[in-house]
C-alpha positions in Angstrom: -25.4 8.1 -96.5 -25.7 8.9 -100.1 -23.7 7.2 -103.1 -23.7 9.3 -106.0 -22.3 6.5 -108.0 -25.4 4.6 -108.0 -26.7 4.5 -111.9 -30.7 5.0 -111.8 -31.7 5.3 -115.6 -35.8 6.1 -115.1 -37.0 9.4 -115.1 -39.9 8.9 -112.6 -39.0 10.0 -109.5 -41.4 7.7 -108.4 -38.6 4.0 -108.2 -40.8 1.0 -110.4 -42.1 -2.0 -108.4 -38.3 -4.0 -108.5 -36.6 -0.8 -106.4 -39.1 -0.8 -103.6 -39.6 -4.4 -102.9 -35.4 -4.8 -101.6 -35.6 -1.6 -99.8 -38.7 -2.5 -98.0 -37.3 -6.2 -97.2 -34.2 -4.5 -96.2 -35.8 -2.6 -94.1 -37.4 -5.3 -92.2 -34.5 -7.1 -91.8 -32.7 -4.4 -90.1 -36.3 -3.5 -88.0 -35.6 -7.5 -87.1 -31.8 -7.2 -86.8 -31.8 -4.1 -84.3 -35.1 -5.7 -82.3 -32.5 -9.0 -81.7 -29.8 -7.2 -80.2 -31.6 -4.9 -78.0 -33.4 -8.1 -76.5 -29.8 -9.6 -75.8 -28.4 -6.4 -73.9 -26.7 -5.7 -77.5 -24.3 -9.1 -77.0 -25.5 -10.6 -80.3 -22.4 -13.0 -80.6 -22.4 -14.5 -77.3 -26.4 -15.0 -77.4 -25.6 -17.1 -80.6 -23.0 -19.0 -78.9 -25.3 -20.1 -76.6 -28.4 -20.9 -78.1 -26.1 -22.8 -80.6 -25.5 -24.9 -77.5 -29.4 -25.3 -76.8 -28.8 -22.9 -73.3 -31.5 -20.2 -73.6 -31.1 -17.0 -71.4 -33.4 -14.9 -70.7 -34.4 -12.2 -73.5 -35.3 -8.2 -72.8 -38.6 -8.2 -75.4 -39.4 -4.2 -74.2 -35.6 -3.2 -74.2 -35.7 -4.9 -78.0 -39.0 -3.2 -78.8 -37.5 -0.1 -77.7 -34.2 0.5 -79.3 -35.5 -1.1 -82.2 -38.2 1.8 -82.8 -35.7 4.6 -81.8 -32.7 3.3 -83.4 -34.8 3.1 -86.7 -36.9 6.3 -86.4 -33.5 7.9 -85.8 -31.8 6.4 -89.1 -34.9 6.2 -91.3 -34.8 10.4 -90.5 -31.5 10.7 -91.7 -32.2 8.9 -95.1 -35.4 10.7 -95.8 -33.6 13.7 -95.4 -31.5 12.6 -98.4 -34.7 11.5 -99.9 -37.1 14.2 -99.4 -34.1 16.9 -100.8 -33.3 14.6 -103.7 -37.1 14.7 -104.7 -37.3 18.4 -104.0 -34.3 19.1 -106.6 -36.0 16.4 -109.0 -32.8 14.1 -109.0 -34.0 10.5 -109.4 -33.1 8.6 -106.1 -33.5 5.3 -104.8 -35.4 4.3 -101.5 -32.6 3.5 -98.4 -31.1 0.1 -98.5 -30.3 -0.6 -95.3 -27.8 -2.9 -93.9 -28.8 -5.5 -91.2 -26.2 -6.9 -89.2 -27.7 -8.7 -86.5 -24.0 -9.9 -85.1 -22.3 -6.4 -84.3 -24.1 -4.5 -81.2 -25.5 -1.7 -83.1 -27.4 -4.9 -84.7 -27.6 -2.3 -88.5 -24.8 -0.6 -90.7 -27.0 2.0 -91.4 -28.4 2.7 -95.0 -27.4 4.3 -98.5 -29.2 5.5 -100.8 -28.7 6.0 -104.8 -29.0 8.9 -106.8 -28.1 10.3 -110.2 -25.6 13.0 -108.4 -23.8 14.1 -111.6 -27.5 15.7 -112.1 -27.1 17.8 -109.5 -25.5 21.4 -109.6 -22.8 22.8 -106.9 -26.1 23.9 -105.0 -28.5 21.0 -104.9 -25.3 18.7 -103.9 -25.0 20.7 -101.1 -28.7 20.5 -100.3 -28.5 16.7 -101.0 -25.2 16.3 -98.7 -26.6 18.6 -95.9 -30.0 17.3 -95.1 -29.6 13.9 -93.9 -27.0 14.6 -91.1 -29.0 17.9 -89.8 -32.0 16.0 -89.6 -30.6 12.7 -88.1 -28.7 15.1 -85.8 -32.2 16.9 -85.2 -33.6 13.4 -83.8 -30.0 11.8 -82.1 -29.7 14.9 -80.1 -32.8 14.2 -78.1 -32.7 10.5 -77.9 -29.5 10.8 -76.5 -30.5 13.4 -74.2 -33.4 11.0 -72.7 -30.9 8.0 -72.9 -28.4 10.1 -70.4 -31.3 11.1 -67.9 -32.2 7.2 -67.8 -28.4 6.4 -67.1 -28.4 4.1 -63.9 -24.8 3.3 -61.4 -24.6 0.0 -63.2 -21.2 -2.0 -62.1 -19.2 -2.9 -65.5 -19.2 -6.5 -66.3 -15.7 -7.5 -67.0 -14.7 -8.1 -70.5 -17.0 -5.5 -71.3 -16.2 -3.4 -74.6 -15.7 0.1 -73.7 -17.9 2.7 -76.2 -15.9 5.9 -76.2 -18.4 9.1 -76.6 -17.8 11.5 -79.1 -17.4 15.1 -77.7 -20.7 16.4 -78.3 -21.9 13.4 -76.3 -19.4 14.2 -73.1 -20.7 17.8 -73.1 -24.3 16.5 -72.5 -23.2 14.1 -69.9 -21.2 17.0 -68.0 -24.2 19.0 -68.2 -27.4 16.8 -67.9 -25.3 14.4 -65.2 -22.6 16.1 -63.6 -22.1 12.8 -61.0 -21.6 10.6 -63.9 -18.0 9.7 -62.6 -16.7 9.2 -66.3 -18.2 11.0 -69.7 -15.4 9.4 -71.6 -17.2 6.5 -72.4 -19.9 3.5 -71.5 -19.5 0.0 -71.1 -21.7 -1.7 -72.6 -23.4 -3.5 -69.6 -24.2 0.6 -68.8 -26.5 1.1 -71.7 -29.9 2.1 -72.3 -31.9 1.9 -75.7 -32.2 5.0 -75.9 -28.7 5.8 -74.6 -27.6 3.3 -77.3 -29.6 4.7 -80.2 -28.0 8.5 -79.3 -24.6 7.0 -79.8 -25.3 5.3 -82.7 -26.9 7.8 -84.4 -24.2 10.5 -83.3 -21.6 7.5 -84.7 -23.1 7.8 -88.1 -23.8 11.3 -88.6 -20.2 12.3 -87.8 -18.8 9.4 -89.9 -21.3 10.1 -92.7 -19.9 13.7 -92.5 -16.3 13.0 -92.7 -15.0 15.7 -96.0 -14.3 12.8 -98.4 -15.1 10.5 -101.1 -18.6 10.1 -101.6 -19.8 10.6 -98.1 -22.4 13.4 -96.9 -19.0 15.3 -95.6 -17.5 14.9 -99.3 -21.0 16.1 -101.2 -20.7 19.6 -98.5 -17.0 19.8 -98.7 -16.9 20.3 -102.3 -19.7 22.5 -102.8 -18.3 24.5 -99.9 -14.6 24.6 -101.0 -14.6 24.0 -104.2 -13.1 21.0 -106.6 -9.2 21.5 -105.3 -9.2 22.2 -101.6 -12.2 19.6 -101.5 -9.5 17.2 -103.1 -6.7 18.2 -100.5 -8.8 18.1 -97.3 -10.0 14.9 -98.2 -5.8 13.3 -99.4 -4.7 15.0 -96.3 -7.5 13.2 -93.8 -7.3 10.0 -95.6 -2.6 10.6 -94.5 -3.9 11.5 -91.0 -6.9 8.6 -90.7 -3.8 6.2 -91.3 -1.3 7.3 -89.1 -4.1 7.7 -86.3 -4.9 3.8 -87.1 -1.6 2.7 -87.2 -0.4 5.1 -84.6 -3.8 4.0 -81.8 -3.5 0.4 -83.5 -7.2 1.0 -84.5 -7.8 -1.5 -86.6 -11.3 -1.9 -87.1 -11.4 1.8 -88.8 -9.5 -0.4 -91.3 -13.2 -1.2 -93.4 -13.7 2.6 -93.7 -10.2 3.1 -95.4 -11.3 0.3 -97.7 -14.5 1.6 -98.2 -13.2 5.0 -98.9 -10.6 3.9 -101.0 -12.9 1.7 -103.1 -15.6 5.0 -103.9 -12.8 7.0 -104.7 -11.0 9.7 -102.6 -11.3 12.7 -104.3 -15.5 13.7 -104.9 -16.7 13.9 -109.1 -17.3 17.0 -110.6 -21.3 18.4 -110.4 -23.7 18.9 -113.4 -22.7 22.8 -112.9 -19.4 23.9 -110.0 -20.5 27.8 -110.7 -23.9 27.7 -109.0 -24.0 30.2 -105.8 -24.6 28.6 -102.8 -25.9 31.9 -101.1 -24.8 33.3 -97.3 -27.3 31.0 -95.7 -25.8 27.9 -97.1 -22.5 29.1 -96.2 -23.2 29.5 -92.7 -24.9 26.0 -92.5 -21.6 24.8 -94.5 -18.9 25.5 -92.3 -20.9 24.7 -88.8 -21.5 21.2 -90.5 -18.3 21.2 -91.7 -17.1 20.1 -88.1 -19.6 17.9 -87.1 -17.4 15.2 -87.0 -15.3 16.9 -84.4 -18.3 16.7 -82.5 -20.4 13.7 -83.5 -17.0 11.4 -84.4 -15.3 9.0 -81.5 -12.5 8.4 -82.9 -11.0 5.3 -81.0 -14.5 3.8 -81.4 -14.7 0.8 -79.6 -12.4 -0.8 -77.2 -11.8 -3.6 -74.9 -11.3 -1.8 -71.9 
């Protein structure tokens, strides 16, 4: 995810010694946060509950080892594709800072990175939105492919949270495992790192392109549509994301409405709104448009 808010005052593209040294720690921690929860079958919570009471289970070092590295190769792609295309349009940027959380299952909130967006003209914000989903998408589409050949009949464990896929995610499962009795979803007793890693990563490139605020969605809705219909579509999913949740009682969406609502709904103007974005951008524009409809479960999680 990018933040266009983010105030970076040097002109080297290259960040000083204080900007690379939280990035890289970051990164570490969330390398160490996402190796912990793939060693615990991605049941942080109740791990800590034991080992609080001196009972240790046994751990999954490989299964860590190995969502750890594909989790991370598939975020890190993301990023660097906001990265790489900021440095390509010369518009100062900040390495990812990424978010460890090593008591959710996912064990990482992903990463954001700064950069001086009010640089940028109508066409380089579309560059800068665009990359990092297509080439997270590039990666999560092939993890997730592997994860769902590697699916095994695993029993549900009860009290198991239910992961409802995303569409794009139920189409591969009809296709690459047609006796896989229900695409809807995966318990999470049922996953695989790999498996695991696809849905994250499809989690976060269809939340990341969501046509508002400051997200990826935001940055191509408004270089696509233009300042008012950007600022409609984005009032009139921010009326429909709260009916949904109040509607589906889907209350942990809740943190995205605050976060939304603290970066500001409607996306600033660009350094220049009358650059051409050009018939190839156009057609890369409105298919990523609707990766969300794809990439996006909405009812998330579940006890199920």
């Amino acid at each position: 995810m990018s933040n266009n808010d983010a105030t970076m005052h040097e002109e080297s593209q290259t960040p000083p010694e204080h900007r690379v040294v939280l990035p890289m720690m970051l990164l570490l921690a969330a390398a160490l946060s996402t190796f912990w929860v793939g060693t615990v079958d991605w049941k942080p919570i109740s791990h800590f509950y034991l080992l609080s009471k001196g009972i240790w289970t046994a751990f999954d070092w490989p299964q860590g080892l190995v969502y750890m590295v594909v989790v991370m190769t598939v975020l890190l792609t993301h990023e660097m594709g906001h990265f790489l295309m900021a440095l390509r349009n010369r518009i100062p940027s900040s390495f990812p800072y990424f978010i460890p959380l090593p008591i959710v299952p996912f064990g990482t909130l992903g990463a954001v990175i700064g950069m001086e967006g009010s640089r940028a003209n109508r066409r380089e914000l579309f560059d800068l939105g665009v990359a990092g989903p297509l080439a997270g998408l590039a990666v999560t589409i092939p993890v997730a492919w592997y994860g769902i050949r590697m699916i095994e009949p695993v029993a549900p464990v009860p009290g198991d949270m239910f992961f409802h896929n995303p569409l794009l995610l139920q189409y591969m499962i009809s296709w690459l495992r047609p006796d896989y009795a229900d695409p809807s979803g995966f318990h999470l007793s049922q996953f695989n790192p790999y498996l695991m890693a696809g849905w994250v990563g499809m989690l976060v490139t269809g939340l990341n392109m969501l046509p508002i605020s400051q997200f990826d969605g935001g940055h191509v809705a408004y270089a696509l549509l233009g300042r008012r219909q950007a600022h409609l579509l984005a009032r009139g999913l921010l009326i429909f994301a709260i009916l949904f949740i109040l509607y589906n009682e889907s209350y942990p969406w809740v943190l995205l409405l605050v976060l939304v609502i603290l970066l500001g709904v409607d996306h600033p103007d660009t350094a220049d709104d009358r650059a051409k974005l050009g018939w190839l951008r156009l057609i890369v524009g409105w298919a990523a448009i609707f990766i969300p409809v794809f990439c996006f479960p909405p009812w998330g999680i579940t006890s199920h």
